[in-house]
Amino acid sequence: MHIFNQAPDPKIVTRQNTLVFLLILSALAGFVWWQLSHHFASDLALQSWNKILTVFDAFEFRIENLSMLQPHIPLYLMIPFYYLPAEYGYIAPYLTSAFCSALLLALWNHDLKQRNYTAVQRGLLVLLVAIHPFFLWAMTGGAVHGLTLLVFYLFCIASIRLTKYADARAFLMMALVLISFFFVDELAFFVFIAFFPMVQLLVPRRMIDESPMAVYLLVAVPLIVAVLTWLYLNNVFASNAYEFLENPYGSFRGSWLRVENVEWLRLFGGKFLTPTLLAIGLLLVAFPVSIWMIWRARRHTKILAGIAILVLNVALAVGFGSASYYLSHPIEIMSLMVPGIMAALILMPREFNATNRFVLYVMLALSVAGGWYAMNWKPTHEMRNWLSMFTSGEKQPPISGTDEALGKWLKENRGVTLIDDNVAYRAIVARGDAKDLMVPFTKEFQLALRSENLTELNNLSTLSSIGRAESFKIEQVVVQNPVYSKYNESLASPEIDMLTRRYPNLYAEGIVKKNVKTEGATVTEKVNLENSEPIAVELVYDDHVNWRVWRFKYNEELHRNVVQCIE
Amino acid sequence: MNNGTGQNQGAPRLGDLLVSKGLLTQARLDEAIALQQSTGQRLGEVLLANGWVDPIEFYKVRDSQKVAPPRIGDLLVSKGLITEEQLGSALQLQKNWGSRLGEILIAKGYISAFKFYQVLADVNSRAFVNLMKDRPDEALLSADDIEIYSELLVLPWKKIDGVTYVATANPSDKVMEFARARFGEQVDFVVTSKFDILWELQINMGEVYSTNAVYQLARKNPENSAQRVFATWQLFGGVMIFALVLTALTLWPMITVIALNFSMALFIFLVFGLRAILAWVGSRRGIDVKVGDYQLSRLVDKDLPVYSILVPMYKEAAVLPYIADALRNMDYPLSQLDIKLILEEDDEETIAVARSLGLESTFEIIIVPTSWPKTKPKACNYALNFCRGEFVTIYDAEDRPEPDQLKKVAVAFSTLPEDVVCLQARLNYFNHNENWLARMFTLEYSLWFDFYLPALEALRIPIPLGGTSNHFRLSVLRRIGAWDPYNVTEDCDLGVRITQEGMHVGIVNSTTYEEANTRFGNWIRQRSRWQKGYMQTYLVHMRHPWAFYKSVGHTGFWGFQFFVGGSVLGNLILPFLFLMFLVYLFASISVVNLLTPIFPQYILYISLFNLLIGNGVLIYLSMVGAFKRHYYELMPYALTVPAYWAMMAIASYKGLWQLINNPFHWEKTEHGLTNANKVNKDAEVQKAQLSPQS
């Protein structure tokens, strides 16, 4: 016996596994290319990419500018794409998702190999999973759900280890996965809530008998740490611990703001039992292979419990997601069944028998067909677009006309511009960069919202992080037609832009100076205000549907004087 | 002619036998017989005194001549010193243990050592000598042979009529070979008791032992001794850095504060990172299981070597009975145990209690002469001179090792490569739920010994040994200079030194339960010593950083920086971080705004990660540690661990102050404060009352 003889886990990073990964990645990237060539671009993907652009092109890079309103890890993974040429940037969410999906399939292939599946069997299984529509939608839906699938697969693997050993490593794996899950996808919360009561069915009975508190503490604390972390970060960066829940643009609240536009929520929002039962039905339709698995595992109590917990976990998560007006469609959570089924196959006894193998392949093929059927049941706007890509071959533009036009105009007419990227993200992506754009996280934008009158914007002074006064010159303001936004179903967040909310007449009347108060102002402010009149403004862009751009006309000499005064 | 060797009538005579075997000429024999008749001496005595025959060959011939030598067991029964039953029991044990009958009888307490050795002398037809009354000739003793004296249990006694007599408690060919090698052909032996030899050695060689105990390492390898606290360059470098920081603070206050803040945040981040990795690696299933139940079940007691156990104690009379009980109950042949109770000369109370307990002869009391520095490692070094085992371990007075620990280690050593020279057992606490402090201590140890140390082993990072239950190959321990008496965490230092010497330390899957400190002041004293010792160890091994890097490799080097160095520096930094956090939470906005400039975004992100995820992970790991130990009731207390970290910071500053002020002072931890002893005793009484026999 050697001192360092503890059997190590089989190596994951091997030449063969790398090759498999690259092959899968190529295939998935090919699908992404095909999809984008059909000009399908999800709003979620555009929003994500817009975040990267605005944060990296900002005067000062700060991670918190990604906002605390959505999980950060998918955004971090997209950062390398920022350095691609601007016109290809918007593919980042898709390629990131494809990368994670390829990683998931390669990892599964590795795990299947450990279970002695042959290369041909593995190839066939990987193919049958990869063409399942839930998998394809998760990968290419624009929300980097490929990463969610990967993390959920690891969650299932951790659960399997919990079932088999319930040792320290199993709990550490589970903790790591749960913390990561929370920062990858807000769905983690629903999955966890559904999973928590079933933990006792997973771990060995003796452990529950000895101390149920210990088991539940070990499972719950990681997620609690993650949530508390997020609350604290929200408090630090947004001065409100609950900002991520209260802000209308936050993804943690899912579709609650768009209930009227989402059929699923109109029917089942606020309900628990009906959507849960419906989810079970849909799962059986989309994954008949799960029925076969339950049949095959009927003599293996632990495996049977594992598969039942998986199905129940997903269905209950759909129930919780619907009850809290989060889900826009159950597929958002039901796609987790794909990695669930993959993990369950690892747990199952290997199918040596040719007949059983054949039945497995047939059931997986049936699942693919069932999946297509389930997707067509009450699809969302984006799902409809995505599905039409396959059926009609219709080519839709990735970014709609008015947004694209504004983006192109802004690209040509550069200058320091106030713009609310929560509604103008498509235009920003179409522009290709966010340089000189003052979006809501910038001090300039926040000063604009706090200003008495937008005419003050010709000179905004602010303090940098090292305490030096800096002065900015806002040149133009982009404003959205408040009427238009109410009727745009495709918008992920159909809100009126923040400038319009602060200055309701901005779209119609432009920048008008009113009731300037100099009382209580500092000398600098008085100089600024007194000398700022008259300011000429002009409408420089109007698409007559959605967007207008108002531009300041500055007295350059005056501006210089004010800057000197401030310094 | 009766030459007094017990031969029977009709058997060939000894002189004739020696001649027939060519060991003696006929003329010499005749001359010897003539001398025998004139002096009245025995023939053998004449032959040996004149060096006419090789003593070893002589005894072989003499012994072969005996037809039915009296068996010592029968002799003891016939003399009424033991009963038939005791003999039967000892013989049965002898079959299993493979030890000598005498050792078993003494170890089991069936006969006193003094009486046994008297009978042994009779069996060997030699005189029994009480060395306390009939002292050896000091001129014959040599400091060069002190290791042999204790190993063979022999001492040169006296020279009488040209024959040098050695006194031994272990008559054997080896003893005679040694005697011949030192004193020529004219040698013989007398029998004495083991205790007489040890007593005499301490009387005569005490000064040598004491000097060796203190200076052995410093002389052999001064660069590894903490006798000098700071190397010159360390002192110079430290002062330079301090001066530079002060200058920078004066010239560029904001940038300097930001740089310091950044350094702290990054350092803590790396320490967290290392600990998370260690916990992950350490959570591998069976990572420290070197000996399984199957291997243990196949073990034959006869194959077990002599095992030395050092039990250093100072003013711990109260816990002496408990450790004696624990050692008695070890699942190891008693006759193969060589237990040394190491007591300080000035600790009269413990010495008195040790004597009054009437311990079996397996327990030997070693009295360490008072000398400076008065530390545990010095006492252990002193006692090491008397050890006879193949392996040696240390237990503290309050320890309760798992009974099969020695067997497990013996099996592990026999199967592991020779370069694994030390095995550390897991440590934990028997009074783990006594109060908040004990709970915190237990959470810390569960993580440290069940996760971190096995991971350090797996990653080949130097392992800071725990203060007890570390098992060594004795010969190697002696070779590398044993413990550093100037280092107040000599165990930590030794673990690092072993790795630096190109050998390995392993962790073994057996636990020793100790007494957790339950009192704040006592805890601070103990922890401040540990922190000071870690500082000493760090300074010693960083005297030559490049040499250290080459000897332990990059993983070992950086692991050492952030594990040993990180343990100390992290605690020293902690108060600043706590303070800033509290200011942020509770101070007014204007005060908080003062902090904002020293947290540029890159520092802010690292600091937030450390605060939220780093601390969260450490708290969680504490829970997992308790879970692995099945201390479920302690798990919720993991949430209060930050308060324990604050205490660590206090102890660290005390340790730092002492490092500068009083580096070799040994802050004594008081043991025996737990209520668990009383509880256990009550439970035993209750159990006895309930048992059907009672």
Coordinates of C-alpha atoms in Angstrom, one line a residue, chain A residues 359-549:
Chain A
V359 CA -36.6 0.0 -26.1
L360 CA -34.6 2.7 -24.5
Y361 CA -33.7 4.2 -27.9
V362 CA -37.3 4.0 -29.0
M363 CA -38.5 5.7 -25.8
L364 CA -36.0 8.5 -26.2
A365 CA -37.0 8.9 -29.8
L366 CA -40.7 9.1 -28.7
S367 CA -39.6 11.7 -26.1
V368 CA -38.3 13.8 -28.9
A369 CA -41.6 13.6 -30.7
G370 CA -43.5 14.2 -27.5
G371 CA -41.3 17.2 -26.8
W372 CA -42.2 18.8 -30.1
Y373 CA -45.8 18.3 -29.3
A374 CA -45.5 19.8 -25.8
M375 CA -43.7 22.8 -27.1
N376 CA -46.6 23.7 -29.4
W377 CA -48.9 23.8 -26.4
K378 CA -49.6 27.4 -25.5
P379 CA -46.1 28.7 -26.7
T380 CA -44.9 32.2 -25.8
H381 CA -44.3 34.8 -28.4
E382 CA -40.6 33.9 -28.6
M383 CA -41.3 30.1 -28.6
R384 CA -43.6 30.7 -31.6
N385 CA -40.9 32.6 -33.4
W386 CA -38.4 29.8 -32.6
L387 CA -40.8 27.1 -33.8
S388 CA -41.6 28.9 -37.0
M389 CA -37.9 28.8 -37.8
F390 CA -38.3 25.0 -38.3
T391 CA -41.7 24.8 -39.8
S392 CA -42.0 27.7 -42.2
G393 CA -38.4 28.6 -42.8
E394 CA -39.5 32.1 -42.4
K395 CA -36.6 34.5 -41.8
Q396 CA -37.2 37.0 -39.2
P397 CA -35.0 40.0 -38.6
P398 CA -33.0 39.6 -35.4
I399 CA -33.8 43.2 -34.4
S400 CA -37.0 44.9 -35.3
G401 CA -37.1 47.8 -37.8
T402 CA -37.4 50.8 -35.5
D403 CA -34.8 49.6 -33.0
E404 CA -32.4 48.7 -35.8
A405 CA -32.8 52.0 -37.4
L406 CA -32.2 53.9 -34.2
G407 CA -29.2 51.8 -33.5
K408 CA -27.8 52.6 -36.9
W409 CA -28.5 56.3 -36.5
L410 CA -26.8 56.3 -33.1
K411 CA -23.8 54.6 -34.7
E412 CA -23.5 57.4 -37.2
N413 CA -24.4 60.2 -34.8
R414 CA -22.1 59.5 -31.9
G415 CA -22.0 61.7 -28.9
V416 CA -22.7 61.7 -25.2
T417 CA -26.2 60.3 -25.2
L418 CA -28.8 59.7 -22.4
I419 CA -30.6 56.5 -23.1
D420 CA -32.5 53.9 -21.0
D421 CA -31.1 50.6 -22.1
N422 CA -33.8 48.7 -20.2
V423 CA -36.0 49.5 -23.2
A424 CA -33.5 50.5 -25.9
Y425 CA -31.3 47.4 -25.6
R426 CA -32.1 46.3 -29.1
A427 CA -31.0 49.6 -30.5
I428 CA -27.8 49.5 -28.5
V429 CA -27.0 46.0 -29.8
A430 CA -27.8 47.1 -33.3
R431 CA -25.4 50.1 -32.7
G432 CA -22.7 47.5 -31.9
D433 CA -21.2 49.3 -28.9
A434 CA -22.2 51.5 -26.0
K435 CA -19.4 54.1 -26.0
D436 CA -20.6 57.5 -24.8
L437 CA -24.0 56.1 -23.9
M438 CA -25.2 57.3 -20.5
V439 CA -27.4 54.4 -19.3
P440 CA -29.3 54.2 -16.0
F441 CA -26.4 52.9 -13.9
T442 CA -24.3 56.0 -14.8
K443 CA -24.1 59.0 -12.5
E444 CA -25.1 61.2 -15.4
F445 CA -28.3 59.4 -15.9
Q446 CA -29.1 59.3 -12.2
L447 CA -28.4 63.1 -12.0
A448 CA -30.7 63.6 -15.0
L449 CA -33.5 61.8 -13.1
R450 CA -32.9 63.9 -10.1
S451 CA -32.5 67.2 -11.9
E452 CA -35.1 69.9 -11.7
N453 CA -35.1 70.3 -15.4
L454 CA -33.3 68.6 -18.2
T455 CA -31.7 71.8 -19.3
E456 CA -29.3 71.3 -16.4
L457 CA -27.9 68.4 -18.3
N458 CA -25.7 70.5 -20.4
N459 CA -23.3 70.5 -17.5
L460 CA -23.4 67.7 -14.9
S461 CA -20.7 67.5 -12.4
T462 CA -20.0 64.4 -10.5
L463 CA -17.4 62.8 -8.3
S464 CA -15.3 60.0 -9.5
S465 CA -14.3 57.1 -7.3
I466 CA -11.1 58.8 -6.3
G467 CA -12.9 62.0 -5.3
R468 CA -12.1 64.2 -8.2
A469 CA -14.7 66.4 -9.7
E470 CA -15.5 65.6 -13.3
S471 CA -17.8 67.3 -15.7
F472 CA -19.8 65.8 -18.5
K473 CA -21.5 67.3 -21.4
I474 CA -24.7 65.5 -22.4
E475 CA -25.3 66.0 -26.1
Q476 CA -28.5 64.2 -26.9
V477 CA -31.3 62.3 -25.2
V478 CA -33.1 59.3 -26.6
V479 CA -36.7 59.0 -25.6
Q480 CA -39.3 56.3 -26.3
N481 CA -42.8 56.8 -27.5
P482 CA -44.8 56.0 -24.4
V483 CA -47.8 54.8 -26.4
Y484 CA -45.8 52.3 -28.4
S485 CA -44.3 50.3 -25.5
K486 CA -47.7 49.3 -24.1
Y487 CA -48.5 47.3 -27.2
N488 CA -45.2 45.6 -27.9
E489 CA -45.8 42.0 -26.7
S490 CA -42.4 40.9 -27.7
L491 CA -40.6 43.2 -25.3
A492 CA -39.2 41.2 -22.4
S493 CA -39.9 44.2 -20.1
P494 CA -42.6 46.3 -21.6
E495 CA -42.0 49.4 -19.4
I496 CA -41.9 53.0 -20.3
D497 CA -38.4 54.3 -20.3
M498 CA -37.2 56.0 -17.2
L499 CA -36.7 59.4 -18.8
T500 CA -40.3 59.5 -20.0
R501 CA -41.5 58.5 -16.6
R502 CA -39.5 61.4 -15.0
Y503 CA -40.3 63.8 -17.8
P504 CA -43.7 62.8 -19.2
N505 CA -43.6 65.4 -22.0
L506 CA -40.2 64.7 -23.1
Y507 CA -41.2 62.6 -26.1
A508 CA -43.7 65.2 -27.3
E509 CA -42.1 68.5 -26.3
G510 CA -38.4 67.9 -25.9
I511 CA -36.3 69.7 -23.4
V512 CA -38.0 72.7 -21.9
K513 CA -36.5 74.9 -19.2
K514 CA -39.0 75.8 -16.5
N515 CA -38.8 77.4 -13.1
V516 CA -35.2 77.3 -12.4
K517 CA -34.5 77.8 -8.8
T518 CA -31.2 79.2 -7.7
E519 CA -32.1 79.5 -4.1
G520 CA -29.8 77.4 -1.9
A521 CA -27.5 76.5 -4.8
T522 CA -23.8 76.7 -4.6
V523 CA -21.9 79.4 -6.4
T524 CA -20.9 76.9 -9.1
E525 CA -24.4 75.8 -9.6
K526 CA -25.6 79.3 -9.8
V527 CA -23.0 80.1 -12.5
N528 CA -24.0 77.0 -14.2
L529 CA -27.7 77.7 -14.1
E530 CA -27.6 81.4 -14.8
N531 CA -25.3 81.0 -17.8
S532 CA -27.1 78.0 -19.2
E533 CA -29.9 80.0 -20.7
P534 CA -30.8 80.1 -23.4
I535 CA -30.1 76.6 -24.5
A536 CA -31.2 75.5 -27.9
V537 CA -32.6 72.0 -28.4
E538 CA -33.6 70.4 -31.6
L539 CA -35.2 67.1 -32.6
V540 CA -32.6 65.3 -34.6
Y541 CA -34.2 61.9 -35.0
D542 CA -37.8 60.8 -35.2
D543 CA -39.0 57.5 -36.6
H544 CA -42.6 58.5 -36.1
V545 CA -43.3 55.2 -34.3
N546 CA -41.1 54.6 -31.4
W547 CA -38.1 56.7 -30.9
R548 CA -37.0 60.3 -30.9
V549 CA -33.7 61.9 -30.2

